[in-house]
mmCIF file of C-alpha atoms in Angstrom:
data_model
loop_
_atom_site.group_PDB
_atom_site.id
_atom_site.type_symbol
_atom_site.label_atom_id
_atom_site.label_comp_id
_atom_site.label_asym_id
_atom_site.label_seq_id
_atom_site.Cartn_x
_atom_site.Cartn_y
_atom_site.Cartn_z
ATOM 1 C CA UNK V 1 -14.305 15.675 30.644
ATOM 2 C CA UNK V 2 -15.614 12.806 29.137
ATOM 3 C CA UNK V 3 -18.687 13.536 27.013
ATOM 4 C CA UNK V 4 -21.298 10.522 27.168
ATOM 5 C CA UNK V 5 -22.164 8.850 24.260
ATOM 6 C CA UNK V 6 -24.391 5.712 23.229
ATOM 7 C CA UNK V 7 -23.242 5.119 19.516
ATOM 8 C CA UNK V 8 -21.412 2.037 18.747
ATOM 9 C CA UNK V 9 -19.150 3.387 16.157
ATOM 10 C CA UNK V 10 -18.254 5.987 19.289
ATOM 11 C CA UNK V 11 -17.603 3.152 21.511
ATOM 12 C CA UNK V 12 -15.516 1.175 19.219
ATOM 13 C CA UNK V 13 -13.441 4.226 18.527
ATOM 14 C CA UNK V 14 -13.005 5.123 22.176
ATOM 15 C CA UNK V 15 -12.024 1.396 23.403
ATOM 16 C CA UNK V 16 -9.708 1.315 20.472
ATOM 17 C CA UNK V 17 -7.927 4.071 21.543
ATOM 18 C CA UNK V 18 -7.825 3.595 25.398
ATOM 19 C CA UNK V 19 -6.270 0.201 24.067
ATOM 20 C CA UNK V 20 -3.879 1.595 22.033
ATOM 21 C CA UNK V 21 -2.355 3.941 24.504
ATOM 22 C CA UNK V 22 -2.379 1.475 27.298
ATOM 23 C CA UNK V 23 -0.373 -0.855 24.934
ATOM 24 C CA UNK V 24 2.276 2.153 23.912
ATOM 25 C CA UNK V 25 2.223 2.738 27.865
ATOM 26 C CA UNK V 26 3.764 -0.857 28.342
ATOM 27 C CA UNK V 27 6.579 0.074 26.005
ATOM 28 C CA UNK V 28 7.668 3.803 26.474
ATOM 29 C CA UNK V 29 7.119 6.307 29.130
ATOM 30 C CA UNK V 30 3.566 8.569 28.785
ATOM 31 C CA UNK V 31 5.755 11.617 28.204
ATOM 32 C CA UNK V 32 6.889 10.624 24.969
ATOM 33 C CA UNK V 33 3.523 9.437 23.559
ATOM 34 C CA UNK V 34 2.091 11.233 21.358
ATOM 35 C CA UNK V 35 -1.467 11.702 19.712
ATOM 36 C CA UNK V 36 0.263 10.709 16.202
ATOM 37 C CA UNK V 37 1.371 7.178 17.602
ATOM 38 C CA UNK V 38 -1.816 6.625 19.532
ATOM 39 C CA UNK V 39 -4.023 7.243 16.189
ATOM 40 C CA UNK V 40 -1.625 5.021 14.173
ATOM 41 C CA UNK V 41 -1.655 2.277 16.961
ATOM 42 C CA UNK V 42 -5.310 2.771 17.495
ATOM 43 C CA UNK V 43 -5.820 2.787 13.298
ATOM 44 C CA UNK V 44 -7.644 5.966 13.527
ATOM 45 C CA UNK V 45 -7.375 8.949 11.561
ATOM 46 C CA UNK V 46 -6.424 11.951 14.512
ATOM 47 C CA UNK V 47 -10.115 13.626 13.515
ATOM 48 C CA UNK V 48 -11.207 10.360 15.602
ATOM 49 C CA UNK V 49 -9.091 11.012 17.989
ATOM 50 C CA UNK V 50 -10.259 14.893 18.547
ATOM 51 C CA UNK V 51 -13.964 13.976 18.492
ATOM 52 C CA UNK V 52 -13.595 11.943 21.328
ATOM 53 C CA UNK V 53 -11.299 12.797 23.307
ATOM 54 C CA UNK V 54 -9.347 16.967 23.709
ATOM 55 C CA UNK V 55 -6.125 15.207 24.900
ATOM 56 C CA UNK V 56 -4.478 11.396 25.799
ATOM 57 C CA UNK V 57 -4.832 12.882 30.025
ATOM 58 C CA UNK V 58 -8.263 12.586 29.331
ATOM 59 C CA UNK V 59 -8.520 9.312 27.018
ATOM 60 C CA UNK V 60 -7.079 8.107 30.649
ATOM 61 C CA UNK V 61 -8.979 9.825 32.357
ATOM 62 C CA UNK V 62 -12.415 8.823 31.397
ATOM 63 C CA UNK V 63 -10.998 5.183 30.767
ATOM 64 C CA UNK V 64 -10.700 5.418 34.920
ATOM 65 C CA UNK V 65 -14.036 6.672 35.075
ATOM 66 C CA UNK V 66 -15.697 4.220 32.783
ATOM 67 C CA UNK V 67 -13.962 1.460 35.280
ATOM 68 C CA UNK V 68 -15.794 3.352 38.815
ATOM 69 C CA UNK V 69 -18.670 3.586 36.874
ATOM 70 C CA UNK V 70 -19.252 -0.132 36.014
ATOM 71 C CA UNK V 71 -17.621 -0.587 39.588
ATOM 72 C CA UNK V 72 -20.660 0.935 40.916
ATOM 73 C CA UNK V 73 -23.430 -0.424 38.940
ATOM 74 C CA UNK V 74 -22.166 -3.804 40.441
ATOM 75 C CA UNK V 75 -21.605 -3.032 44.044
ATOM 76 C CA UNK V 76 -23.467 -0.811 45.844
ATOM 77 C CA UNK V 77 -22.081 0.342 48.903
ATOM 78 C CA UNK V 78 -23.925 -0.385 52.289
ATOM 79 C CA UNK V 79 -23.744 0.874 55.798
ATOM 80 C CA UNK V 80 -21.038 -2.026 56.960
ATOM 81 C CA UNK V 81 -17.571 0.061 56.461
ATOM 82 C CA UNK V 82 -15.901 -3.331 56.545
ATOM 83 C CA UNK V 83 -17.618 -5.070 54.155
ATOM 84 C CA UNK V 84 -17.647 -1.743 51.961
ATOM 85 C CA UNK V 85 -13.599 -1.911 52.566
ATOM 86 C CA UNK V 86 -13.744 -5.847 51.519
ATOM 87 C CA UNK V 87 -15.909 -5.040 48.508
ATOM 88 C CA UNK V 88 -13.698 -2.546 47.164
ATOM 89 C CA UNK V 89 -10.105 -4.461 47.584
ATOM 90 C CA UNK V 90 -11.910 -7.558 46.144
ATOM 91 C CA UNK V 91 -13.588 -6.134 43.573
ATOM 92 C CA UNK V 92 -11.260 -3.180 42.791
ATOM 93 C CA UNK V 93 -11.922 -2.061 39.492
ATOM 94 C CA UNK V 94 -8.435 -1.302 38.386
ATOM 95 C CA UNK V 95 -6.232 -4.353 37.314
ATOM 96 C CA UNK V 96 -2.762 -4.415 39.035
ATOM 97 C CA UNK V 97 -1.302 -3.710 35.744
ATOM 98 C CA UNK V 98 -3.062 -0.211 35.226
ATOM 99 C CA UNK V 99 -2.402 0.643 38.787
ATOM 100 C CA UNK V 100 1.180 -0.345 38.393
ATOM 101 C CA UNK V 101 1.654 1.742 34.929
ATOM 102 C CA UNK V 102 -0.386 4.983 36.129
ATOM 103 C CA UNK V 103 1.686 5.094 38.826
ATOM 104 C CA UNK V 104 4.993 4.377 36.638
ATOM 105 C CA UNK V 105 3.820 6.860 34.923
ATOM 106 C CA UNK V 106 3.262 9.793 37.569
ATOM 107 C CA UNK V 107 -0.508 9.173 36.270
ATOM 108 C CA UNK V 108 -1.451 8.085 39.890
ATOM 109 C CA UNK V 109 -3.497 11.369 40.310
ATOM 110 C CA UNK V 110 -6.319 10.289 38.134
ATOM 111 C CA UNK V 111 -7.811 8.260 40.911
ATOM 112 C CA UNK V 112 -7.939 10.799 42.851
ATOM 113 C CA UNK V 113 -10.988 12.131 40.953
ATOM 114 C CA UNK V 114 -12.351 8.435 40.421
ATOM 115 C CA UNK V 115 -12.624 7.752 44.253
ATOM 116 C CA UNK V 116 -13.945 11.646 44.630
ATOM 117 C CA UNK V 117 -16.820 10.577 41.943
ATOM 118 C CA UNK V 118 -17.541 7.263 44.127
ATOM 119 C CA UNK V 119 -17.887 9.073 47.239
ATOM 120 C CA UNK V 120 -20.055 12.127 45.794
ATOM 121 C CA UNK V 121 -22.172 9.026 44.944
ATOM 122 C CA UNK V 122 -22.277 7.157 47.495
ATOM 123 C CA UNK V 123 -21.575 9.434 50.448
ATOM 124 C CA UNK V 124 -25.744 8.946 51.735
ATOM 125 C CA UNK V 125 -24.864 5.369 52.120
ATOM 126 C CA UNK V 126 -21.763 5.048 53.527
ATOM 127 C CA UNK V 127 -21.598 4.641 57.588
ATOM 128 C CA UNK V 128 -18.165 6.680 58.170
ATOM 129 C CA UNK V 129 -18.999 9.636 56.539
ATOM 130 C CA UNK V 130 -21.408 10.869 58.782
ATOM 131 C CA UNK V 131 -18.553 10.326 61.570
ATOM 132 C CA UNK V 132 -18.272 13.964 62.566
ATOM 133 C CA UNK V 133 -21.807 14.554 62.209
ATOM 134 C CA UNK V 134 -21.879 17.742 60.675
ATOM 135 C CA UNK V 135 -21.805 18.365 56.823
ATOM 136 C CA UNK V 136 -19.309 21.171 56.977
ATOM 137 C CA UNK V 137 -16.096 18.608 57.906
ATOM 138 C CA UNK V 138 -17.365 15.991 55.616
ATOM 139 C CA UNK V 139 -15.098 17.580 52.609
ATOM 140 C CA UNK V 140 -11.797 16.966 55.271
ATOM 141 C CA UNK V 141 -13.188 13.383 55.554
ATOM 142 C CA UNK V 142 -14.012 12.815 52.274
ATOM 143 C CA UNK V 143 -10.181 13.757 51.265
ATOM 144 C CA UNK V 144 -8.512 12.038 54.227
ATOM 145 C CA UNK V 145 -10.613 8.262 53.063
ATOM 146 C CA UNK V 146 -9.332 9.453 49.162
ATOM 147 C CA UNK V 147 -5.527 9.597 50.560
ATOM 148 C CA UNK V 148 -5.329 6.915 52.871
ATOM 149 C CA UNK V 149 -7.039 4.958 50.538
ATOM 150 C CA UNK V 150 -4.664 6.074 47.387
ATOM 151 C CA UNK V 151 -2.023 5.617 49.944
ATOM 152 C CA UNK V 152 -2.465 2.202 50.514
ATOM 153 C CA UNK V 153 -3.274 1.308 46.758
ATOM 154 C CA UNK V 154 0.339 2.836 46.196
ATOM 155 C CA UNK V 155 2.253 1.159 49.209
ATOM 156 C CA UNK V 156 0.468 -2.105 47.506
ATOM 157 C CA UNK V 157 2.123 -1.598 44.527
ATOM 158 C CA UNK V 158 5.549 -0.951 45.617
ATOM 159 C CA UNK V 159 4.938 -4.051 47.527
ATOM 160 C CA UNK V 160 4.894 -6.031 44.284
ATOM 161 C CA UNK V 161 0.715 -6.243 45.350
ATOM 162 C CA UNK V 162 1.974 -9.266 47.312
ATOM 163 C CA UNK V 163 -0.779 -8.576 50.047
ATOM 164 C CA UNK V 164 -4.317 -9.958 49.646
ATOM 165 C CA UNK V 165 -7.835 -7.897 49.473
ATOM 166 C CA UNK V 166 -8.728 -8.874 52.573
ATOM 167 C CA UNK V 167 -5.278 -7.832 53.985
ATOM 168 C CA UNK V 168 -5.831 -4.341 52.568
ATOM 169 C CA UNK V 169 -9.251 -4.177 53.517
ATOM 170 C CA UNK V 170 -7.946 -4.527 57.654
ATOM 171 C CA UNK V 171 -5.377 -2.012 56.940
ATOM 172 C CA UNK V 172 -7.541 0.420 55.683
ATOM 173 C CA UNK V 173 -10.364 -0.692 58.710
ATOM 174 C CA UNK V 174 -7.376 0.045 61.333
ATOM 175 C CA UNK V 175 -6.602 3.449 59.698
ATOM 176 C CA UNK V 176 -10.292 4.348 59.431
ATOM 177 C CA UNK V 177 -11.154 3.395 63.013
ATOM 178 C CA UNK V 178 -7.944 4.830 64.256
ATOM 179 C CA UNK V 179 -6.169 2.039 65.722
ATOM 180 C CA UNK V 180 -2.806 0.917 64.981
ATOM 181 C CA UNK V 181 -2.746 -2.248 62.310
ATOM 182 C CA UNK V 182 0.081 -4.239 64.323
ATOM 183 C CA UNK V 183 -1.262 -3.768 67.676
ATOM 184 C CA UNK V 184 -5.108 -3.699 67.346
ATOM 185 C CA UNK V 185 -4.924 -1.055 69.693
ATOM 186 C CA UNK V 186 -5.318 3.075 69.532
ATOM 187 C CA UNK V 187 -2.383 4.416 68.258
ATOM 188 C CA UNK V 188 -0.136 6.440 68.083
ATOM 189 C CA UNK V 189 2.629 3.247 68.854
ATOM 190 C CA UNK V 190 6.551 3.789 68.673
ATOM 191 C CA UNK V 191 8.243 1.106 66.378
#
């Protein structure tokens, strides 16, 4: 995974790259990227590359990481569920364009580990996981928020993200609370 560092000739390297492959990933699929194109993109020498990073999954991967981390240093989650929702829709610390080519991509997985990380985090603080009151279930709970949530971040997507943060935020309070979105009332409804 994605070994912390603090020097700025590190840094550079590592933002250079991320940059480079999310600029190939505009033009051709992942699949066909390789480490060659990135370093020659990036205009670093592939021994760059390999002290950094072990593979471009993971020059992704800790990009996505870097993103919940900074996430979290600037909103703390609280016990309000909806305003926690509302936070994270508003403030949601992928851009539209990296959701839309992760998940072009098959790449959509990776936030699967970068909401996991924010909940191991934050899990003390955050009203609806102490829902079922005992820790035991909290690892079903903990994967049912990561899915919805994923869920909805993908449905958003394929909806041309033509719904606003405060839009998703209901959606995912409806889900969450177990009522049904269209009828503000406990579901299961027929359509």
């Amino acid at each position: 995974m994605c070994r912390k560092t603090k020097n700025s000739q590190a840094l550079q390297s590592r933002r250079m790259i991320t940059e480079a492959l999310l600029r190939l990933m505009k033009k051709e699929p992942y699949v066909n990227i390789t480490i060659t194109q990135i370093c020659l993109e990036a205009q670093v020498v592939r021994q760059t590359f390999y002290r950094n990073y072990h593979s471009k999954q993971e020059v992704l991967e800790c990009f996505v990481m870097q993103l919940i981390d900074e996430y979290q240093s600037k909103y703390a989650p609280g016990n309000d569920m909806q305003h926690n929702l509302e936070q994270l829709f508003t403030y949601i610390p992928f851009s539209q364009e990296l959701l839309l080519l992760l998940k072009q991509n098959g790449l959509f997985f990776l936030l699967e580990d970068a909401f996991s990380q924010y909940l191991d985090t934050a899990t003390e603080k955050i009203v609806f996981m102490e829902l079922l009151g005992s820790s035991r279930y909290h690892c079903y709970l903990k994967d049912f928020i990561i899915f919805t949530m994923l869920s909805i971040l993908s449905r958003w997507i394929d909806n041309g993200f033509s719904e606003t943060p405060a839009e998703l935020s209901l959606i995912a309070q409806h889900f969450f609370s177990g009522t049904d979105p269209l009828y503000n009332q406990p579901g299961p409804h027929k359509f």
